[in-house]
Coordinates of C-alpha atoms in Angstrom, one line a residue:
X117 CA 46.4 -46.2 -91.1
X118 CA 46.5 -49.7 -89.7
X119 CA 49.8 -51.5 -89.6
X120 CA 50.6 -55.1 -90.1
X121 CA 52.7 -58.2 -89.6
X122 CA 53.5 -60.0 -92.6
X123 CA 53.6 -63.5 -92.4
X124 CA 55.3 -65.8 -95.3
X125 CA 55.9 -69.5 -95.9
X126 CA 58.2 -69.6 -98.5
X127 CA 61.2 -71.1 -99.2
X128 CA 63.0 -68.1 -99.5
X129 CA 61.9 -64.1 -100.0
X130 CA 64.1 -62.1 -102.7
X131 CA 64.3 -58.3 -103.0
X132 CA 61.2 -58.3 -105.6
X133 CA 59.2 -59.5 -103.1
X134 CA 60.6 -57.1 -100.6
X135 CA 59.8 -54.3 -102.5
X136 CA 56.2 -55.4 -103.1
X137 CA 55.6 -55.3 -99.0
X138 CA 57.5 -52.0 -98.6
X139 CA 55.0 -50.7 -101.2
X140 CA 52.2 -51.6 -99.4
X141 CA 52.9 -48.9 -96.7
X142 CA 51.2 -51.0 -94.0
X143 CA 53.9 -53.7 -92.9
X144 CA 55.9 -53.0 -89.6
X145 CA 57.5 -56.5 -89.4
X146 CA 58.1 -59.5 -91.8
X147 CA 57.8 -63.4 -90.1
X148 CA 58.9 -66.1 -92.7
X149 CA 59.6 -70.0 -92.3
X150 CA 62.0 -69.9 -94.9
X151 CA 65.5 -67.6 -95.6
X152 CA 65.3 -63.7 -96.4
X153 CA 68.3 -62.8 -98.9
X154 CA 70.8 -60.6 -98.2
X155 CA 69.3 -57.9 -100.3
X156 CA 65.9 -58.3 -99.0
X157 CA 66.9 -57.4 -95.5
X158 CA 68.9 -54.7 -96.4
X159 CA 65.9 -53.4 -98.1
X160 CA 63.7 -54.1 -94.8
X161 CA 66.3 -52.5 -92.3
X162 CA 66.6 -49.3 -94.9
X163 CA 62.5 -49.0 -94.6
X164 CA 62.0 -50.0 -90.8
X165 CA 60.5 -53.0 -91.5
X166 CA 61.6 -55.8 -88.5
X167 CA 62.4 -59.4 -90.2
X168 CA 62.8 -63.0 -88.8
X169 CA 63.6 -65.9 -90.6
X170 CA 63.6 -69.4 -90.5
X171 CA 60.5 -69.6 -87.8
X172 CA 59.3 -73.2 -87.5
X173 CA 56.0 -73.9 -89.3
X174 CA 54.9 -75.8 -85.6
X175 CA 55.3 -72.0 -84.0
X176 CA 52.0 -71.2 -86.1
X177 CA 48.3 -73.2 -85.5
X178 CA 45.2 -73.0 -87.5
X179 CA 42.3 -71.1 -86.1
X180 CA 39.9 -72.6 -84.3
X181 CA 37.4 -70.2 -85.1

């Protein structure tokens, strides 16, 4: 099974939205421009999920291909 980084660009990510990614079975890490709630990180420590929040949106660049 392949495993994935996550990347989000919303304001903030909630525990609903959590869960939905820790469903998926595939996600090893969660990127996101905006905040991750308390609950929501709790949720991605208890499943081994790494998280950073508050990245930039100049850290990412459209492809070029």
């Amino acid at each position: 099974m392949s495993h994935y980084i996550e990347i989000k660009t919303l304001k903030n990510l909630y525990p609903y939205q959590a869960r939905k990614i820790i469903k998926t079975g595939t996600v090893k890490g969660v990127v996101t421009t905006g905040t991750i709630s308390a609950d929501a990180k709790r949720l991605f420590d208890e499943a081994g999920i790494i998280w950073i929040e508050k990245i930039p949106e100049k850290m990412f660049r459209e492809s070029t291909q």
